[in-house]
Tab-separated table of C-alpha atoms and ligand atoms in Angstrom:
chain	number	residue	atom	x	y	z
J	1	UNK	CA	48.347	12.064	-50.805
J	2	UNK	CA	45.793	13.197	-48.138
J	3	UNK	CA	45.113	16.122	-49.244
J	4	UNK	CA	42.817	14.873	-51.806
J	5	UNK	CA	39.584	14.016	-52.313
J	6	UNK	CA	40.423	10.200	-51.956
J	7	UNK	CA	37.271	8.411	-53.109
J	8	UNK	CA	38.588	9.238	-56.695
J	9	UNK	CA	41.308	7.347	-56.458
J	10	UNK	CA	39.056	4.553	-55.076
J	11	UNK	CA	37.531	1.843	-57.671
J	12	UNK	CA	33.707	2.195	-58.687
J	13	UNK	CA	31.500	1.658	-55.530
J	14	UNK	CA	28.417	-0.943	-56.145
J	15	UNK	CA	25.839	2.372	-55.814
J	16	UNK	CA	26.394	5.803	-56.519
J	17	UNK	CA	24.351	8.792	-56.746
J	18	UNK	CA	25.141	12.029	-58.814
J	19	UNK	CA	23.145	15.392	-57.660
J	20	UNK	CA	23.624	18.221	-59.909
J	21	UNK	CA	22.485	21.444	-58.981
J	22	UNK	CA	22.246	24.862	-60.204
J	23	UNK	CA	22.768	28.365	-58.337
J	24	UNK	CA	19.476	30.177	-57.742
J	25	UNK	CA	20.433	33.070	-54.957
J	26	UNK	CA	24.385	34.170	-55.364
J	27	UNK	CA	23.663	36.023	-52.168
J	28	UNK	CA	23.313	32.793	-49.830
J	29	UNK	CA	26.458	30.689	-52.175
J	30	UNK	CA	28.910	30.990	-49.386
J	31	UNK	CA	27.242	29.772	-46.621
J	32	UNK	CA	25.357	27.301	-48.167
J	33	UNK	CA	29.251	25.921	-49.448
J	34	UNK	CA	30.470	26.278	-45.392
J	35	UNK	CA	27.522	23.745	-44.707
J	36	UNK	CA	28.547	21.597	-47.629
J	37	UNK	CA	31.932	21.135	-46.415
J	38	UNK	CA	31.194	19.892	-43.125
J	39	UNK	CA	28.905	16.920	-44.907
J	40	UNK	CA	31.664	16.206	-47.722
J	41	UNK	CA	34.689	14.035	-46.951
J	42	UNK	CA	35.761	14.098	-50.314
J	43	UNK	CA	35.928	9.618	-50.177
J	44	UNK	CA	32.254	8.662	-50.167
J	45	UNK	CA	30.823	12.227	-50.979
J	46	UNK	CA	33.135	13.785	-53.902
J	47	UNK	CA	32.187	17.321	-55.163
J	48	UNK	CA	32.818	19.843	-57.782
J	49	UNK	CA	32.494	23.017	-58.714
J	50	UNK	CA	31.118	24.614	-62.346
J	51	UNK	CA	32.267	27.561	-64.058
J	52	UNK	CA	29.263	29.523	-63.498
J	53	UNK	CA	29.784	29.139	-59.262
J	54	UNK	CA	33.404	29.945	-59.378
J	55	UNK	CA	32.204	33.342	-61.539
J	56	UNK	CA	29.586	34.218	-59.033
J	57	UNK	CA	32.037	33.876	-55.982
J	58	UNK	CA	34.319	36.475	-57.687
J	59	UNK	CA	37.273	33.514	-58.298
J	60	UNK	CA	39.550	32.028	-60.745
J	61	UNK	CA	39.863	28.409	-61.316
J	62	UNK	CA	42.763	28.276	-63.785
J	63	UNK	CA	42.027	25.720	-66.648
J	64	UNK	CA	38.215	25.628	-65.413
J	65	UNK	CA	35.652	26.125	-68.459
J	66	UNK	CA	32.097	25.221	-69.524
J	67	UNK	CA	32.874	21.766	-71.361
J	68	UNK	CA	32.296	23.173	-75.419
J	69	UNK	CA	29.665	21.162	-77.598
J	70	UNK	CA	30.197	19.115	-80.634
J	71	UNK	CA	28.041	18.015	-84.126
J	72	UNK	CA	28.722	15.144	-86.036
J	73	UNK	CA	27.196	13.637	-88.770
J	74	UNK	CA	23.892	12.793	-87.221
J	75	UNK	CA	24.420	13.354	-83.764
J	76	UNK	CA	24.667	15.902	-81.015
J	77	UNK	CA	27.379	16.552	-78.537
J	78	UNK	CA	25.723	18.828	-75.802
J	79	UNK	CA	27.348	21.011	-73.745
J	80	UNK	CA	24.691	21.219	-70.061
J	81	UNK	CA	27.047	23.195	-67.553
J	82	UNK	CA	25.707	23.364	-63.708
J	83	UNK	CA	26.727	25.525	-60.603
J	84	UNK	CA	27.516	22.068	-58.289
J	85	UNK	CA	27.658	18.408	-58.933
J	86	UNK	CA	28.169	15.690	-55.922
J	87	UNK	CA	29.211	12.191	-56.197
J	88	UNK	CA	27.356	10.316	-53.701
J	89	UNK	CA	29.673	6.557	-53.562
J	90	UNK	CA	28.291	4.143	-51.250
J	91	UNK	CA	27.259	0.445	-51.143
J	92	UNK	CA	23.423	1.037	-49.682
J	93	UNK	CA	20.670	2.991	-51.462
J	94	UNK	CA	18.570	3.971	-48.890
J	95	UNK	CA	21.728	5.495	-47.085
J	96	UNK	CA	22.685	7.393	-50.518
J	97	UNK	CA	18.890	8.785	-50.257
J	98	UNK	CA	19.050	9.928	-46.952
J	99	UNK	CA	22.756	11.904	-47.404
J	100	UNK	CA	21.345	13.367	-50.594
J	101	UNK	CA	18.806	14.851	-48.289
J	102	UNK	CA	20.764	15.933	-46.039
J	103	UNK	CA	23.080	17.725	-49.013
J	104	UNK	CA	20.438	18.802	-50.529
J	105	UNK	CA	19.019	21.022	-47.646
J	106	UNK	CA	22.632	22.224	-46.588
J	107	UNK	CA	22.876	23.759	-50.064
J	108	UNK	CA	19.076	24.962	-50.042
J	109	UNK	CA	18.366	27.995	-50.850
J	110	UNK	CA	20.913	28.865	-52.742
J	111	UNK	CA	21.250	25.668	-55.028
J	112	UNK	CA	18.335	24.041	-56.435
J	113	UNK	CA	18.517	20.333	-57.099
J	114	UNK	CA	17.971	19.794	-61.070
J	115	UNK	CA	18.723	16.302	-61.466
J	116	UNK	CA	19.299	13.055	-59.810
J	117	UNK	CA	21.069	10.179	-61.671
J	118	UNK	CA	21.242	6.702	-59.468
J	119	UNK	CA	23.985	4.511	-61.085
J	120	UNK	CA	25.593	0.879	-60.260
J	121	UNK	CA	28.314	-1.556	-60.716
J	122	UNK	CA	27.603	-4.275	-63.218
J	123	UNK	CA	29.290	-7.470	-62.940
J	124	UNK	CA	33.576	-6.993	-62.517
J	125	UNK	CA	32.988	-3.096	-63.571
J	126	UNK	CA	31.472	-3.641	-67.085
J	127	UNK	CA	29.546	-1.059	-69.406
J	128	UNK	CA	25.992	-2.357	-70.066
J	129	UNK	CA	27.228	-3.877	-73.283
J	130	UNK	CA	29.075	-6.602	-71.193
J	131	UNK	CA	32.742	-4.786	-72.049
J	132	UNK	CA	35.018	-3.931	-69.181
J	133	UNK	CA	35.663	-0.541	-68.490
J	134	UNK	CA	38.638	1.008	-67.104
J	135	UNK	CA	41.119	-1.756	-68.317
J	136	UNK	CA	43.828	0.840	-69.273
J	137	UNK	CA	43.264	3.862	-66.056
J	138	UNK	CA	46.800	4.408	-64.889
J	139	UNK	CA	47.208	2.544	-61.924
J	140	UNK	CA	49.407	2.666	-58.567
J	141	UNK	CA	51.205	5.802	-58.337
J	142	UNK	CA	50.270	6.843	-61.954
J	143	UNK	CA	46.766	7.457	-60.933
J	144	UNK	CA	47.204	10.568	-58.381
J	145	UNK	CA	49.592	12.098	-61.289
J	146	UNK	CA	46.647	11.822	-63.868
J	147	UNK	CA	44.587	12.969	-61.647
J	148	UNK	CA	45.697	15.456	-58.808
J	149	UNK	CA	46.656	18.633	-59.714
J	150	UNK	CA	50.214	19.659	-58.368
J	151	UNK	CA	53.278	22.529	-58.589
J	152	UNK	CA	50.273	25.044	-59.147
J	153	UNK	CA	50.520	26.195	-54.871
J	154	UNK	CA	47.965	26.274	-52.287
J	155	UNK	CA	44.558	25.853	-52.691
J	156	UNK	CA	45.440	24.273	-56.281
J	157	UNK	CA	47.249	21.292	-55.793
J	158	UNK	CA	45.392	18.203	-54.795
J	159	UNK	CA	42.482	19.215	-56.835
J	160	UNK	CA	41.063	17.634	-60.240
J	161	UNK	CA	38.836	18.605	-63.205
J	162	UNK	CA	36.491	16.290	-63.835
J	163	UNK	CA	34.485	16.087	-67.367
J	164	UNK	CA	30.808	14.183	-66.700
J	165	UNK	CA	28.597	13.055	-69.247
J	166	UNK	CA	25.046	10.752	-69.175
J	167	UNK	CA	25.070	8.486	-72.084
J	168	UNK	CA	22.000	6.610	-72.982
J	169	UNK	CA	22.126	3.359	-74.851
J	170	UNK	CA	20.116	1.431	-77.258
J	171	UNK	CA	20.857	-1.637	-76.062
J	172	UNK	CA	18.507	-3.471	-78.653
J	173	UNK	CA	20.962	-1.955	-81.403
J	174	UNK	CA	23.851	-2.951	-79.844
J	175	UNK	CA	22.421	-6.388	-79.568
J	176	UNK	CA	21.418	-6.574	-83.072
J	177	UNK	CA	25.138	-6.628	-83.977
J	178	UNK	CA	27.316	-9.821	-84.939
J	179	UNK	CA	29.797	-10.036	-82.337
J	180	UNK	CA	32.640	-9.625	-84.181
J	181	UNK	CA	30.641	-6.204	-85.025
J	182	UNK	CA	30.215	-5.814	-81.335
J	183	UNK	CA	33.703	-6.530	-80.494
J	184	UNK	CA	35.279	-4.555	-83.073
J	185	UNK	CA	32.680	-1.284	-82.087
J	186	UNK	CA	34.726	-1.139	-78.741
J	187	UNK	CA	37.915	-2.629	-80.091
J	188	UNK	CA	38.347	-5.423	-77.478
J	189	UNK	CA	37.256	-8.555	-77.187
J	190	UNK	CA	34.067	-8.779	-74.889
J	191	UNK	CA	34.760	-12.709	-74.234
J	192	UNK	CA	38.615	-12.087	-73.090
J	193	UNK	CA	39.322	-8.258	-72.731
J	194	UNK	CA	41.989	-8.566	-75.148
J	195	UNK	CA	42.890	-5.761	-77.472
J	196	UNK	CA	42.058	-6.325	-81.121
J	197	UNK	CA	45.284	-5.151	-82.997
J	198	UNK	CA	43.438	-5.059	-86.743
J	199	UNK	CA	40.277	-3.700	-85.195
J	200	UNK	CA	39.103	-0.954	-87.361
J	201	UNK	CA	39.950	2.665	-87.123
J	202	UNK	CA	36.648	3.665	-85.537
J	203	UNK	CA	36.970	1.617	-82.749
J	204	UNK	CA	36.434	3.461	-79.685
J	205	UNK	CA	39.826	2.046	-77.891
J	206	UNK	CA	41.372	3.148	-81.892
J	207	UNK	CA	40.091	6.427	-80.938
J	208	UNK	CA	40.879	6.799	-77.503
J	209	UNK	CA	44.270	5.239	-77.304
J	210	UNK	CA	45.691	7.645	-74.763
J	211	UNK	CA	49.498	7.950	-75.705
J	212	UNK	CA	48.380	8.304	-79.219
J	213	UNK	CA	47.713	11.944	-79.053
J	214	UNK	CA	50.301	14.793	-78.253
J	215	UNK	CA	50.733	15.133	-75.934
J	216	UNK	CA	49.414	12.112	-74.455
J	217	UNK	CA	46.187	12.561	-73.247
J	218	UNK	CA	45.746	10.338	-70.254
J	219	UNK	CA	43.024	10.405	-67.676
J	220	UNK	CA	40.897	8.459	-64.750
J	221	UNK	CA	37.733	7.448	-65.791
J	222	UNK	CA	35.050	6.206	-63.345
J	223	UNK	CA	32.170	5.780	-64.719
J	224	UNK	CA	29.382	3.421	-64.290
J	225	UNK	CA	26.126	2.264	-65.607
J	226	UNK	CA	22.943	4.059	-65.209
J	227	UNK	CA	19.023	2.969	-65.869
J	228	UNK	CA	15.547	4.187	-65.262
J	229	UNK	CA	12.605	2.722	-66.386
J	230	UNK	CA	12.670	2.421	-69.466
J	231	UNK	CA	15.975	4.073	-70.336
J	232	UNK	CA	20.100	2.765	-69.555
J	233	UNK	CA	23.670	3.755	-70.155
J	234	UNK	CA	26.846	5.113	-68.847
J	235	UNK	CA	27.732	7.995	-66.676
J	236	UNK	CA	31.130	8.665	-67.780
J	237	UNK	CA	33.032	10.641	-65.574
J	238	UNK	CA	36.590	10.942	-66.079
J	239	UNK	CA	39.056	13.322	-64.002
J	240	UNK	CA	42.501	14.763	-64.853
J	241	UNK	CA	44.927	17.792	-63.897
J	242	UNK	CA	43.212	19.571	-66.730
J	243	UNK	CA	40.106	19.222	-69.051
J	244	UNK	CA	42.685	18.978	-71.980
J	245	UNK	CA	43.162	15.279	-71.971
J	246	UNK	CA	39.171	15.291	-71.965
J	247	UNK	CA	38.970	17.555	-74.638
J	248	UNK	CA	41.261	16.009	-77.194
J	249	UNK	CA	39.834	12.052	-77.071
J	250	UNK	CA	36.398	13.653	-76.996
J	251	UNK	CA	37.412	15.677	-80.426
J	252	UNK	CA	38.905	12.504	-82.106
J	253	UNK	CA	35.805	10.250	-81.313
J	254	UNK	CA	33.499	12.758	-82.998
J	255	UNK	CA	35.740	12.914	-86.175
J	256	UNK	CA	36.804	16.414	-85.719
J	257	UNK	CA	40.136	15.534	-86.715
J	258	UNK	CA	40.004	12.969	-89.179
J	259	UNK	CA	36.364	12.506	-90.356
J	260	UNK	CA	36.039	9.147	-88.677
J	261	UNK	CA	33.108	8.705	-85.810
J	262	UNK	CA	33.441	6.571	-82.877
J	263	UNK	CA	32.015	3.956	-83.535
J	264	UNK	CA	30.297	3.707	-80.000
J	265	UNK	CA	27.671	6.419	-81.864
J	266	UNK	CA	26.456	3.591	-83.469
J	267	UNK	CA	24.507	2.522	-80.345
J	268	UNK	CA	24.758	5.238	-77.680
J	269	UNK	CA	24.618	9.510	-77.538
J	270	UNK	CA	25.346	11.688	-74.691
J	271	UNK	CA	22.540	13.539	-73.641
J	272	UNK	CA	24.272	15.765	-71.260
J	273	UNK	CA	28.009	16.826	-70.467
J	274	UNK	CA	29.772	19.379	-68.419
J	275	UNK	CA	32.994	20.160	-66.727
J	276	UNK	CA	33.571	20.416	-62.642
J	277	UNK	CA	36.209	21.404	-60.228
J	278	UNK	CA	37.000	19.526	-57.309
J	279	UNK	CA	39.142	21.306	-54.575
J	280	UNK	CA	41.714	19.519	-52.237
J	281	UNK	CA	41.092	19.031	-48.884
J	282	UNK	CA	41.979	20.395	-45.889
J	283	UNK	CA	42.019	18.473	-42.119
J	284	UNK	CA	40.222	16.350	-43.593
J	285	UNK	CA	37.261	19.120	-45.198
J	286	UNK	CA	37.061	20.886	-48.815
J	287	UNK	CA	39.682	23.616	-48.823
J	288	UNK	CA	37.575	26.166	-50.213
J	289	UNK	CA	40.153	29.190	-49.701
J	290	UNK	CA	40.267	29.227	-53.604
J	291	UNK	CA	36.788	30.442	-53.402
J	292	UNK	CA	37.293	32.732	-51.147
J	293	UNK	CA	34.668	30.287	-48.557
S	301	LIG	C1	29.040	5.358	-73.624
S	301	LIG	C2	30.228	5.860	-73.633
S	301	LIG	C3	31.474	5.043	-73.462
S	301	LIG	C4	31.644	3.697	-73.298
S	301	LIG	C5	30.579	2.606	-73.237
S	301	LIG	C6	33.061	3.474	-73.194
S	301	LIG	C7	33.626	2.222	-73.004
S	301	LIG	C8	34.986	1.968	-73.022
S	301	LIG	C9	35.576	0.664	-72.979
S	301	LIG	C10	34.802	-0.640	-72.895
S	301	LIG	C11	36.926	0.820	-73.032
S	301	LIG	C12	37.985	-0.291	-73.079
S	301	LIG	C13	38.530	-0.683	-71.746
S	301	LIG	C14	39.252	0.383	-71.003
S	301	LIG	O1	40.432	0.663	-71.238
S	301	LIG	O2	38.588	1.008	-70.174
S	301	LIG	C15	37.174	2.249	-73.090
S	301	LIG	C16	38.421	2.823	-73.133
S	301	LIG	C17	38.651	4.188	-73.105
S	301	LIG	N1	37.720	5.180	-73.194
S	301	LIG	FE1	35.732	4.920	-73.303
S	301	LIG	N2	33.709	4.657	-73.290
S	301	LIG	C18	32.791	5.654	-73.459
S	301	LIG	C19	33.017	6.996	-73.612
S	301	LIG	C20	34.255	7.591	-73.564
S	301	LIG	C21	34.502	9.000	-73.625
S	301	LIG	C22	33.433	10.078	-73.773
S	301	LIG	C23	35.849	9.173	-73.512
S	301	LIG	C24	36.655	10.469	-73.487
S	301	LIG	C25	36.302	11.575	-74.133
S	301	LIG	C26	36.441	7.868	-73.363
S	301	LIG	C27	37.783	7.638	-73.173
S	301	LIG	C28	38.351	6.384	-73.113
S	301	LIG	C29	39.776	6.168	-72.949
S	301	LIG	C30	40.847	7.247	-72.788
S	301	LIG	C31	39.968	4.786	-72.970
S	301	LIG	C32	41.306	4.033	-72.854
S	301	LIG	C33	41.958	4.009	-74.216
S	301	LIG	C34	43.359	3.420	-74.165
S	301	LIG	O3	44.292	4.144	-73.789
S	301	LIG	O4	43.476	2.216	-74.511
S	301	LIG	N3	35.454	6.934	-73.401
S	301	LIG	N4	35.988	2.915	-73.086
């Protein structure tokens, strides 16, 4: 497929950076967008578009929304839609600092940098808590399907939704569990990556089991580990053809269907999440002719 954005389909990098931005002057959007796409290749730099941009440029994304927000018992679910979000994949911060920069002033004034999220591979591509992640993303040919958008004609196909979300840990509870309580919170064993058949329902893997739902609700997740200071977790970023597949795991691990929570609440909360569009490309640039850019 080249007429994707191919870092996607590309495992984890070791660094990444993740701008989001929102739209402060409508007027300057489109050429602000032109500059963008001469600095985006759509394999190292990966963007995509929010609900509230697509709106001000007088388009349609079909299947685009602002991602909805959930409450369980005791936690929050929050819905924080933005204009523009960039995936910055690369192997060397200082490089990552300088093309945010130079991003960042392409887009100014009409998008204003809100936040800035600096994130990492740990170990073989493992969550904080030491677990793999991404064992069961469709692989080889499956993964453009899950991803790429296609039959929907020009300016459509090639693209993906992608759902975002910054989780932030508490590492010190998730180390306060047994690890046969730690294990059976993600449903797989941390020591061998096996599946744990009698895990309980809650398990996230329990939850999540993609050809369990109807239809089957597969995706391709990429996210990786984030930390500050004082702070840690997960960016989870997953794309798909639609939000759908998103949507419905996201539901189930909340206990909007059958009253039973995740179990990965236990330890960790989303503090932010929001759906994105990201367009095909084009000779090798963002086709934008969607947008109307
Ligand atoms: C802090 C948040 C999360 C962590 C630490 C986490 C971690 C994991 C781990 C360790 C696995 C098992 C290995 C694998 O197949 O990748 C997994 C599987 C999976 N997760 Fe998550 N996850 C998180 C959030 C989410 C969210 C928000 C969703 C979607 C709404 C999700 C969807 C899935 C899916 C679809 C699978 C594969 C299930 C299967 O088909 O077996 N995860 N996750």
């Amino acid at each position: 497929m080249n007429n994707v954005q191919s870092g996607i389909l590309e495992s984890t990098p070791p660094v990444s950076r993740y701008l989001i931005f929102s739209l402060t002057e409508q007027g300057e959007a489109r050429r602000s967008l032109r500059a963008l796409r001469d600095i985006a290749d759509g394999r190292q730099t990966i963007v995509g578009f929010g609900q509230s941009l697509v709106l001000a440029l007088g388009a349609i994304v079909p299947g685009l929304r602002t991602a909805p927000c959930y409450a369980g018992v005791g936690f929050d679910v929050p819905s924080t839609p933005f204009a523009l979000w960039c995936w910055l994949r690369g192997d060397d911060r200082g490089e990552l600092l300088h093309r945010a920069k130079r991003i960042n002033r392409a887009l100014a004034p009409a998008f204003r940098l809100e936040q800035v999220i600096d994130a990492f591979t740990y170990g073989t591509g493992r969550d904080l808590t030491g677990y793999e992640d991404g064992t069961e993303n469709p692989k080889d040919e499956r993964a453009p399907e899950v991803a790429f958008v296609r039959g929907q004609g020009d300016g459509l196909d090639g693209s993906s939704f992608v759902a975002v979300q910054q989780w932030v840990h508490d590492l010190d509870r998730f180390d306060a569990k047994s690890t046969q309580e730690q294990d059976n919170t993600i449903g797989r064993r941390r020591s061998d990556n096996d599946e744990i058949e009698d895990a309980p329902p809650s398990a996230h893997v329990k939850r999540a089991t993609q050809e369990s739902f109807d239809p089957a609700a597969f995706m391709l997740r990429r996210s990786m580990p984030w930390a500050d200071g004082s702070c840690a977790g997960l960016v989870f970023v997953a794309f798909g053809t639609s939000l759908d597949p998103f949507e419905a795991v996201l539901r189930r691990m909340v206990g909007a269907e059958d009253g039973i929570v995740d179990a990965l609440f236990t330890f960790t909360r989303p503090i932010s999440g929001a759906f994105f569009w990201c367009p095909s490309m084009q000779d090798g640039r963002l086709d934008l002719r969607l947008l109307g850019v």
